[in-house]
Amino acid sequence: MKQGSVDCSGLPRGVVSPSPAGASHLLLQRRSVRWCVGVLALTGLMLMPQMAMAAEVDGRALSAWWALPFAGMLLSIAIMPLAIPHIWHHHFGKIAAGWALLLLVPFALTQGLGLTGGMLVHVLLAEYIPFIVLLTALFTVAGGIYVRGNLHGSPGLNTAIMGIGAVLASFMGTTGASMLLIRPLIRANDNRKHVAHVIVFFIFIVSNAGGSLTPLGDPPLFLGFLKGVDFFWTVKTIFPETLFLVGSLLAIFYVIDSHWYRKEGVQRADPTPDDKSFGIEGGVNFILLLLVAGLVLMSGAWKPGIAFDIFGTPVELQQIVRDVLLIAVTFVSLAVTRRSVRDDNQFSWAPMQEVAKLFIGIFVTMVPVLAMLKAGEAGPFAAVVRSVTGPGGEPLPWAYFWFTGALSSFLDNAPTYLVFFNLAGGDPQVLMTTGAATLAAISAGAVFMGANTYIGNAPNFMVKAIAEDRGIRMPSFFGYMAWSGCILIPLFVIMTFIWFR
């Protein structure tokens, strides 16, 4: 990934035209994007004539070996940036597409072209495109809001920013809150030597734990809302757990940050001095953020009953309207925000490109894994199903919390939530009453433990990419997991004994 300050064109600030080397790098990026999209499009065209009208993959007919491409995708993200960084940073899109093909080709040969094509269409239309459209809208809109003034990254200020972000996350989503506050936080700490821990705790608190109170906060809770869970059920039920986790993380962070702040002593000269009074530029984007939240809610509340069947994947009218309007919001934000605001914000498309390339590989390769989990007792992962049930058939909240959380750490936490929601019976009225402890465990596991890895929740990777784009050396995949293992896991153990026994 290219380091340093970049504007929204992808060129370094103050540079009118790229050098030959820069032009080659940009051309390579564009070719990589076109290559990945072209491979998947070509695969779709090859499969299209024989697509079945059902895109559902039956996990009962699969063996655990079909999880290998997903494991390879995860290991690539974890190991390659350390082992072969130059190759990874220039070709990670091709690597992600390669793992996707390593699943799609043998799947087509053994399961049939129709099922494989239907599966690919379902991933693109029902999951990946809505995911990328929403992230791009939030990324663009939040990137058009510039917090003016020379903030100084003291432990007190950093803790306050994260506390504010935790509150905002449940109302504008973990992605929206993360994209709004990560740039001011980085700029406030750009004269400090030890900064990586600030970003790690930001991911813990703002990008994950703070989004646990409403369906607007995190996609798993939004899926529960679509299934019939009351909008305010989560805040009424797991507010104590959220308060404990966020409060504990803020306190731990303040202690750690104070240590490094005192150890550094005299700070370096601020590389981005700003003597202007504190204020916010690009405030019109706050209205657009509210519009994004409204569109997400609209897609869950408005049920016109109109759907279009595209090779076995039903695409509902409200989904189309939502995504088209989100794209419109993205372009409106680009049009109404002054270029100088994005320049001051050091806005770059590089983090969004990285997320878009890597997550297509993740979304495609995890389909068999989710299907095998969904198969329950009849699938190869039947042991997982048996592990969340007591000897008398009663659900075990602690097991639901840990299994939902463990899988949400590596799989997309939204479909993982649905798998365990259905395993627990799938009736929202029952789960909100007699099964409240189980639903609380599923909700908390999906949202809280998405912080365990960089890929557990979409904003995790986006925050990491933005920080690295600013020259911050972030922990590796396993290095980050060492942080989460030492900080988060003990807190989750305490929560288990208090709330999920």
Coordinates of C-alpha atoms in Angstrom, one line a residue:
M1 CA 0.0 0.0 0.0
K2 CA 1.3 3.4 -0.9
Q3 CA 2.3 5.4 2.2
G4 CA 2.0 9.1 2.8
S5 CA -0.6 11.8 2.2
V6 CA -2.9 11.3 -0.7
D7 CA -5.8 13.2 -2.1
C8 CA -9.0 11.7 -3.5
S9 CA -7.4 11.3 -6.9
G10 CA -4.9 8.9 -5.5
L11 CA -2.0 11.3 -6.1
P12 CA 0.3 12.7 -3.4
R13 CA -0.9 16.1 -2.2
G14 CA 0.7 19.0 -4.1
V15 CA 1.7 16.8 -7.1
V16 CA 0.2 17.8 -10.4
S17 CA 1.1 14.7 -12.3
P18 CA 2.7 11.4 -11.3
S19 CA 6.3 10.5 -11.8
P20 CA 6.9 7.6 -14.2
A21 CA 7.3 5.3 -11.2
G22 CA 4.1 6.7 -9.6
A23 CA 2.3 6.4 -12.9
S24 CA 3.4 2.8 -13.2
H25 CA 2.2 2.1 -9.6
L26 CA -1.2 3.6 -10.3
L27 CA -1.5 1.8 -13.6
L28 CA -0.7 -1.5 -11.8
Q29 CA -3.4 -0.8 -9.2
R30 CA -6.0 -0.1 -12.0
R31 CA -4.9 -3.2 -13.9
S32 CA -5.2 -5.3 -10.7
V33 CA -8.8 -4.0 -10.1
R34 CA -9.7 -4.7 -13.7
W35 CA -8.1 -8.2 -13.5
C36 CA -10.0 -9.2 -10.4
V37 CA -13.3 -7.9 -11.7
G38 CA -12.7 -9.5 -15.1
V39 CA -11.9 -12.9 -13.7
L40 CA -15.1 -13.0 -11.7
A41 CA -17.1 -11.6 -14.5
L42 CA -15.7 -14.1 -17.0
T43 CA -16.5 -16.9 -14.5
G44 CA -20.0 -15.6 -14.2
L45 CA -20.5 -15.5 -18.0
M46 CA -19.2 -19.1 -18.4
L47 CA -21.6 -20.3 -15.7
M48 CA -24.6 -18.2 -16.7
P49 CA -26.1 -20.3 -19.4
Q50 CA -26.4 -23.3 -17.1
M51 CA -27.3 -21.6 -13.8
A52 CA -29.9 -23.3 -11.7
M53 CA -32.8 -21.4 -10.4
A54 CA -31.8 -22.2 -6.8
A55 CA -28.6 -20.6 -5.4
E56 CA -28.8 -22.3 -2.0
V57 CA -25.8 -24.5 -1.3
D58 CA -26.7 -27.7 0.7
G59 CA -24.0 -28.0 3.4
R60 CA -25.1 -31.6 4.1
A61 CA -23.6 -32.7 0.8
L62 CA -20.2 -31.0 1.4
S63 CA -17.1 -32.2 3.3
A64 CA -14.9 -30.1 5.6
W65 CA -12.3 -30.0 2.8
W66 CA -14.3 -27.2 1.1
A67 CA -13.2 -24.9 3.9
L68 CA -9.6 -25.0 2.7
P69 CA -9.8 -22.1 0.2
F70 CA -11.2 -19.9 3.0
A71 CA -8.4 -21.0 5.3
G72 CA -6.0 -20.2 2.6
M73 CA -7.5 -16.8 2.2
L74 CA -7.1 -16.1 5.9
L75 CA -3.6 -17.4 6.0
S76 CA -2.7 -15.2 3.1
I77 CA -3.9 -12.1 4.9
A78 CA -2.1 -13.2 8.0
I79 CA 1.3 -14.3 6.6
M80 CA 2.0 -12.8 3.3
P81 CA 2.3 -9.1 4.4
L82 CA 5.1 -10.3 6.7
A83 CA 6.7 -13.0 4.6
I84 CA 6.5 -11.4 1.1
P85 CA 5.3 -7.8 1.7
H86 CA 6.3 -6.4 -1.7
I87 CA 4.4 -9.1 -3.6
W88 CA 1.4 -8.8 -1.3
H89 CA 1.0 -5.1 -1.4
H90 CA 1.1 -5.1 -5.2
H91 CA -0.9 -8.2 -5.9
F92 CA -3.2 -8.9 -3.0
G93 CA -6.2 -8.4 -5.3
K94 CA -5.0 -11.1 -7.6
I95 CA -4.3 -13.4 -4.6
A96 CA -7.8 -12.9 -3.3
A97 CA -9.3 -13.7 -6.8
G98 CA -7.0 -16.7 -7.0
W99 CA -8.4 -18.2 -3.8
A100 CA -11.9 -17.5 -5.1
L101 CA -11.2 -19.3 -8.3
L102 CA -9.6 -22.2 -6.4
L103 CA -13.0 -22.7 -4.8
L104 CA -15.2 -21.9 -7.8
V105 CA -13.5 -24.2 -10.4
P106 CA -13.5 -27.5 -8.5
F107 CA -17.0 -26.6 -7.1
A108 CA -18.3 -26.2 -10.6
L109 CA -16.7 -29.5 -11.6
T110 CA -18.1 -31.5 -8.7
Q111 CA -21.3 -29.7 -7.8
G112 CA -22.4 -28.5 -11.2
L113 CA -22.2 -25.3 -13.2
G114 CA -25.7 -24.3 -12.4
L115 CA -25.3 -24.4 -8.6
T116 CA -21.9 -22.7 -8.8
G117 CA -23.2 -19.9 -11.0
G118 CA -26.2 -19.4 -8.8
M119 CA -23.9 -19.3 -5.7
L120 CA -21.7 -16.7 -7.3
V121 CA -24.6 -14.5 -8.3
H122 CA -26.1 -14.8 -4.8
V123 CA -22.8 -13.7 -3.3
L124 CA -22.5 -10.7 -5.6
L125 CA -26.1 -9.5 -5.6
A126 CA -27.2 -10.4 -2.1
E127 CA -24.0 -9.8 -0.1
Y128 CA -21.0 -8.3 -1.7
I129 CA -22.5 -5.4 -3.7
P130 CA -24.8 -4.2 -0.9
F131 CA -21.8 -4.5 1.5
I132 CA -19.4 -2.5 -0.8
V133 CA -22.1 0.1 -1.7
L134 CA -22.8 0.9 2.0
L135 CA -19.2 1.0 3.0
T136 CA -18.3 3.2 0.1
A137 CA -21.1 5.6 1.0
L138 CA -20.0 5.8 4.6
F139 CA -16.4 6.0 3.7
T140 CA -17.0 8.9 1.2
V141 CA -19.4 10.9 3.4
A142 CA -17.4 10.6 6.6
G143 CA -14.2 11.4 4.6
G144 CA -15.8 14.7 3.7
I145 CA -16.0 15.9 7.3
Y146 CA -12.9 17.7 8.5
V147 CA -12.4 18.4 12.2
R148 CA -10.4 21.7 12.1
G149 CA -8.0 22.8 14.8
N150 CA -4.8 21.5 16.3
L151 CA -5.8 18.7 18.7
H152 CA -3.1 17.2 20.8
G153 CA -3.2 13.5 21.4
S154 CA -3.0 13.4 25.2
P155 CA -4.4 10.3 27.0
G156 CA -7.4 12.3 28.1
L157 CA -8.3 13.5 24.6
N158 CA -7.7 10.1 23.0
T159 CA -10.0 8.5 25.6
A160 CA -12.6 11.1 25.1
I161 CA -12.6 10.6 21.3
M162 CA -13.1 6.9 21.7
G163 CA -15.9 7.4 24.3
I164 CA -17.7 9.7 21.9
G165 CA -17.1 7.2 19.1
A166 CA -18.6 4.4 21.2
V167 CA -21.8 6.4 21.6
L168 CA -22.0 7.4 18.0
A169 CA -21.4 3.9 16.8
S170 CA -24.9 2.7 17.8
F171 CA -26.6 5.5 16.0
M172 CA -24.5 5.9 12.8
G173 CA -23.0 2.4 12.6
T174 CA -19.5 1.3 13.6
T175 CA -18.3 2.0 10.0
G176 CA -19.7 5.6 10.0
A177 CA -18.3 6.4 13.5
S178 CA -14.9 4.9 12.6
M179 CA -14.6 6.8 9.3
L180 CA -15.7 10.0 11.0
L181 CA -13.2 9.9 13.9
I182 CA -10.2 7.9 12.8
R183 CA -8.6 10.7 10.8
P184 CA -8.9 13.4 13.6
L185 CA -7.5 10.8 16.0
I186 CA -4.5 10.0 13.8
R187 CA -3.9 13.7 13.2
A188 CA -4.0 14.5 16.9
N189 CA -1.3 11.9 17.6
D190 CA 0.9 12.4 14.6
N191 CA 3.7 13.9 16.7
R192 CA 3.8 10.9 19.0
K193 CA 6.1 7.9 18.5
H194 CA 4.0 5.1 19.9
V195 CA 0.6 5.3 18.2
A196 CA -0.3 1.7 17.1
H197 CA -2.0 0.9 20.4
V198 CA -4.2 3.9 20.0
I199 CA -5.5 2.5 16.7
V200 CA -5.9 -1.0 18.1
F201 CA -8.1 0.3 21.0
F202 CA -10.0 2.5 18.6
I203 CA -10.9 -0.7 16.6
F204 CA -11.9 -2.5 19.9
I205 CA -14.1 0.3 21.1
V206 CA -15.5 2.4 18.1
S207 CA -15.3 -0.2 15.3
N208 CA -17.0 -3.0 17.4
A209 CA -18.1 -2.7 21.0
G210 CA -19.9 0.6 20.6
G211 CA -22.2 -0.7 17.9
S212 CA -24.0 -3.2 20.1
L213 CA -27.1 -1.2 21.2
T214 CA -29.2 -0.7 18.1
P215 CA -29.7 -2.3 14.6
L216 CA -28.0 0.7 13.1
G217 CA -24.8 -0.1 15.0
D218 CA -23.7 -3.4 13.4
P219 CA -25.0 -5.6 10.5
P220 CA -25.7 -8.7 12.7
L221 CA -28.2 -6.6 14.8
F222 CA -29.7 -5.2 11.7
L223 CA -30.3 -8.7 10.4
G224 CA -32.0 -9.5 13.7
F225 CA -34.2 -6.5 13.2
L226 CA -35.2 -7.7 9.8
K227 CA -36.1 -11.1 11.3
G228 CA -38.5 -9.4 13.8
V229 CA -36.3 -8.5 16.8
D230 CA -37.6 -5.2 18.3
F231 CA -35.5 -2.1 17.5
F232 CA -34.9 -1.3 21.2
W233 CA -34.6 -4.9 22.4
T234 CA -30.8 -4.9 22.3
V235 CA -30.3 -1.7 24.2
K236 CA -32.7 -2.8 26.9
T237 CA -31.1 -6.2 27.2
I238 CA -27.3 -6.0 26.7
F239 CA -26.7 -2.4 27.9
P240 CA -24.9 -3.6 31.1
E241 CA -22.6 -5.8 29.1
T242 CA -21.8 -3.0 26.7
L243 CA -21.2 -0.5 29.5
F244 CA -18.9 -3.0 31.2
L245 CA -16.9 -3.8 28.0
V246 CA -16.6 -0.2 26.8
G247 CA -15.9 1.2 30.2
S248 CA -13.2 -1.4 30.9
L249 CA -11.5 -0.9 27.5
L250 CA -11.5 2.9 28.0
A251 CA -9.9 2.5 31.5
I252 CA -7.3 0.0 30.3
F253 CA -6.5 2.3 27.3
Y254 CA -6.1 5.3 29.5
V255 CA -3.5 3.5 31.7
I256 CA -1.6 2.2 28.7
D257 CA -1.6 5.5 26.8
S258 CA -0.6 7.4 29.9
H259 CA 2.4 5.1 30.3
W260 CA 3.6 5.7 26.7
Y261 CA 2.8 9.4 26.9
R262 CA 5.0 9.9 30.0
K263 CA 7.7 7.6 28.6
E264 CA 8.0 9.7 25.4
G265 CA 8.4 12.9 27.4
V266 CA 8.9 15.9 25.2
Q267 CA 6.9 15.4 22.0
R268 CA 8.3 15.9 18.5
A269 CA 7.3 18.9 16.5
D270 CA 3.8 18.6 15.2
P271 CA 4.0 17.7 11.5
T272 CA 0.5 19.1 10.8
P273 CA 0.4 22.4 12.8
D274 CA -3.0 24.1 12.6
D275 CA -3.5 27.3 14.4
K276 CA -7.1 27.7 13.3
S277 CA -9.9 27.6 15.9
F278 CA -11.6 24.4 16.5
G279 CA -14.5 23.7 14.1
I280 CA -15.9 21.3 11.6
E281 CA -15.8 21.7 7.8
G282 CA -17.9 19.8 5.4
G283 CA -20.8 19.8 7.8
V284 CA -23.3 19.0 5.0
N285 CA -22.0 15.5 5.2
F286 CA -23.7 15.0 8.6
I287 CA -27.0 15.4 6.8
L288 CA -25.9 12.8 4.3
L289 CA -24.8 10.4 7.1
L290 CA -28.4 10.7 8.5
L291 CA -29.7 10.0 5.1
V292 CA -27.5 6.8 4.9
A293 CA -28.9 5.6 8.2
G294 CA -32.4 6.4 7.1
L295 CA -31.9 4.4 3.9
V296 CA -30.7 1.4 5.8
L297 CA -33.7 1.6 8.1
M298 CA -36.0 2.0 5.2
S299 CA -34.7 -1.2 3.6
G300 CA -35.7 -3.0 6.7
A301 CA -39.0 -1.4 7.4
W302 CA -40.5 -0.9 3.9
K303 CA -41.9 -4.2 2.5
P304 CA -43.5 -3.5 -0.9
G305 CA -43.5 -7.3 -1.6
I306 CA -41.8 -6.8 -5.0
A307 CA -38.8 -8.9 -5.9
F308 CA -36.8 -9.7 -9.0
D309 CA -35.5 -13.3 -9.4
I310 CA -32.0 -13.2 -10.9
F311 CA -30.7 -16.7 -11.5
G312 CA -32.2 -17.9 -8.2
T313 CA -31.4 -14.9 -6.1
P314 CA -34.4 -12.7 -5.2
V315 CA -33.5 -9.1 -5.2
E316 CA -36.2 -7.1 -3.4
L317 CA -37.3 -3.6 -4.6
Q318 CA -36.3 -2.0 -1.3
Q319 CA -32.8 -3.3 -1.7
I320 CA -32.5 -1.9 -5.1
V321 CA -33.8 1.5 -4.0
R322 CA -31.5 1.6 -1.0
D323 CA -28.4 0.8 -3.0
V324 CA -29.2 3.2 -5.9
L325 CA -29.8 6.0 -3.4
L326 CA -26.6 5.1 -1.5
I327 CA -24.7 5.4 -4.7
A328 CA -26.4 8.8 -5.3
V329 CA -25.5 9.9 -1.8
T330 CA -21.8 9.0 -2.5
F331 CA -21.8 11.2 -5.6
V332 CA -23.6 14.0 -3.9
S333 CA -21.0 14.0 -1.1
L334 CA -18.2 14.2 -3.7
A335 CA -20.0 17.0 -5.5
V336 CA -20.9 19.2 -2.5
T337 CA -17.7 18.8 -0.5
R338 CA -15.0 21.3 -1.3
R339 CA -11.8 19.6 -2.6
S340 CA -9.8 21.4 0.0
V341 CA -11.8 19.7 2.8
R342 CA -10.8 16.2 1.5
D343 CA -7.2 17.4 0.9
D344 CA -7.0 18.6 4.5
N345 CA -8.5 15.2 5.6
Q346 CA -5.8 13.4 3.5
F347 CA -8.6 11.5 1.9
S348 CA -7.5 8.5 -0.2
W349 CA -9.3 5.7 -2.0
A350 CA -6.6 3.2 -1.2
P351 CA -8.2 1.8 2.0
M352 CA -11.5 1.3 0.2
Q353 CA -9.8 -0.4 -2.7
E354 CA -8.0 -2.8 -0.3
V355 CA -11.3 -3.7 1.4
A356 CA -13.1 -4.2 -1.9
K357 CA -10.4 -6.6 -3.3
L358 CA -9.9 -8.7 -0.2
F359 CA -13.5 -9.1 0.8
I360 CA -14.6 -10.5 -2.5
G361 CA -12.2 -13.4 -1.9
I362 CA -13.5 -13.7 1.7
F363 CA -17.2 -13.6 0.7
V364 CA -16.8 -16.2 -2.0
T365 CA -14.6 -18.7 -0.1
M366 CA -16.7 -18.6 3.1
V367 CA -19.9 -19.7 1.3
P368 CA -19.3 -23.5 1.9
V369 CA -18.2 -22.8 5.5
L370 CA -21.5 -21.1 6.3
A371 CA -23.5 -23.7 4.4
M372 CA -21.9 -26.5 6.4
L373 CA -22.6 -24.7 9.7
K374 CA -26.2 -24.0 8.6
A375 CA -26.6 -27.8 7.9
G376 CA -26.5 -28.3 11.7
E377 CA -26.4 -31.9 12.9
A378 CA -26.6 -33.2 9.3
G379 CA -23.4 -31.3 8.3
P380 CA -19.7 -31.9 8.8
F381 CA -19.6 -29.3 11.6
A382 CA -22.3 -31.1 13.7
A383 CA -20.0 -31.0 16.7
V384 CA -20.4 -27.2 16.8
V385 CA -24.2 -27.6 17.0
R386 CA -24.0 -30.2 19.7
S387 CA -21.7 -27.9 21.7
V388 CA -24.3 -25.2 22.1
T389 CA -26.9 -27.6 23.5
G390 CA -27.2 -29.0 27.0
P391 CA -27.9 -32.7 27.8
G392 CA -31.6 -32.0 28.1
G393 CA -31.7 -30.1 24.7
E394 CA -31.7 -26.7 26.4
P395 CA -29.6 -23.9 24.8
L396 CA -26.3 -23.0 26.6
P397 CA -25.9 -19.1 26.6
W398 CA -22.2 -19.3 27.3
A399 CA -21.7 -21.7 24.4
Y400 CA -23.7 -19.5 22.0
F401 CA -21.7 -16.5 23.1
W402 CA -18.3 -18.1 22.5
F403 CA -19.1 -20.1 19.4
T404 CA -20.9 -17.1 17.7
G405 CA -18.0 -14.9 18.8
A406 CA -15.3 -17.3 17.7
L407 CA -16.7 -17.7 14.2
S408 CA -17.6 -14.0 13.9
S409 CA -13.9 -13.3 14.5
F410 CA -13.0 -15.0 11.2
L411 CA -16.3 -15.2 9.2
D412 CA -18.6 -12.3 8.4
N413 CA -20.4 -11.7 11.7
A414 CA -23.7 -11.0 10.0
P415 CA -24.4 -14.4 8.5
T416 CA -22.8 -16.0 11.5
Y417 CA -25.4 -14.3 13.7
L418 CA -28.1 -15.7 11.4
V419 CA -26.7 -19.3 11.6
F420 CA -26.9 -19.3 15.4
F421 CA -30.1 -17.3 15.5
N422 CA -31.7 -20.1 13.5
L423 CA -30.0 -22.8 15.6
A424 CA -31.6 -21.3 18.6
G425 CA -35.1 -21.7 17.0
G426 CA -35.3 -18.6 14.8
D427 CA -38.6 -17.4 16.4
P428 CA -37.9 -13.7 17.5
Q429 CA -40.9 -13.6 19.9
V430 CA -39.6 -16.7 21.8
L431 CA -36.0 -15.5 21.7
M432 CA -36.9 -12.1 23.0
T433 CA -38.8 -13.6 26.0
T434 CA -38.0 -17.1 27.3
G435 CA -34.9 -17.3 25.1
A436 CA -33.6 -13.8 25.9
A437 CA -30.4 -15.1 27.5
T438 CA -29.6 -17.0 24.3
L439 CA -30.4 -14.2 22.0
A440 CA -28.3 -11.8 24.1
A441 CA -25.4 -14.2 24.0
I442 CA -25.6 -14.5 20.2
S443 CA -25.9 -10.7 19.8
A444 CA -23.0 -9.9 22.1
G445 CA -20.8 -12.6 20.6
A446 CA -21.3 -11.5 17.1
V447 CA -20.7 -7.8 17.8
F448 CA -18.1 -7.8 20.6
M449 CA -15.9 -10.6 19.2
G450 CA -15.8 -9.1 15.8
A451 CA -12.9 -7.1 17.3
N452 CA -10.8 -10.3 17.8
T453 CA -9.2 -10.1 14.3
Y454 CA -8.7 -7.5 11.5
I455 CA -11.4 -9.3 9.4
G456 CA -14.0 -9.8 12.1
N457 CA -15.8 -6.6 11.1
A458 CA -15.5 -4.5 8.0
P459 CA -14.4 -1.2 9.7
N460 CA -11.5 -3.1 11.4
F461 CA -9.7 -3.5 8.1
M462 CA -10.6 -0.1 6.9
V463 CA -9.2 1.6 10.0
K464 CA -6.0 -0.5 9.7
A465 CA -5.7 0.5 6.0
I466 CA -6.2 4.2 6.7
A467 CA -3.6 4.1 9.6
E468 CA -1.1 2.4 7.3
D469 CA -1.8 4.9 4.6
R470 CA -0.7 7.6 7.0
G471 CA 2.5 5.8 7.7
I472 CA 1.6 4.1 11.0
R473 CA 3.1 0.7 11.4
M474 CA 0.2 -1.4 12.6
P475 CA 0.5 -4.9 14.2
S476 CA 0.5 -7.9 11.9
F477 CA -2.6 -10.1 11.7
F478 CA -1.2 -12.3 14.5
G479 CA 0.2 -9.3 16.3
Y480 CA -3.2 -7.8 16.5
M481 CA -4.6 -11.1 17.7
A482 CA -2.0 -11.0 20.5
W483 CA -3.5 -7.6 21.6
S484 CA -7.1 -8.9 21.4
G485 CA -6.0 -12.1 23.2
C486 CA -4.4 -10.2 26.1
I487 CA -7.1 -7.5 26.4
L488 CA -10.4 -8.7 25.1
I489 CA -10.4 -12.4 25.9
P490 CA -10.1 -11.9 29.7
L491 CA -12.9 -9.4 29.6
F492 CA -15.1 -11.9 27.7
V493 CA -14.3 -14.5 30.3
I494 CA -15.5 -12.2 33.0
M495 CA -18.6 -11.3 31.1
T496 CA -19.4 -15.0 30.7
F497 CA -19.4 -15.7 34.4
I498 CA -21.5 -12.6 35.1
W499 CA -24.1 -12.7 32.3
F500 CA -23.9 -15.8 30.1
R501 CA -23.7 -18.7 32.6

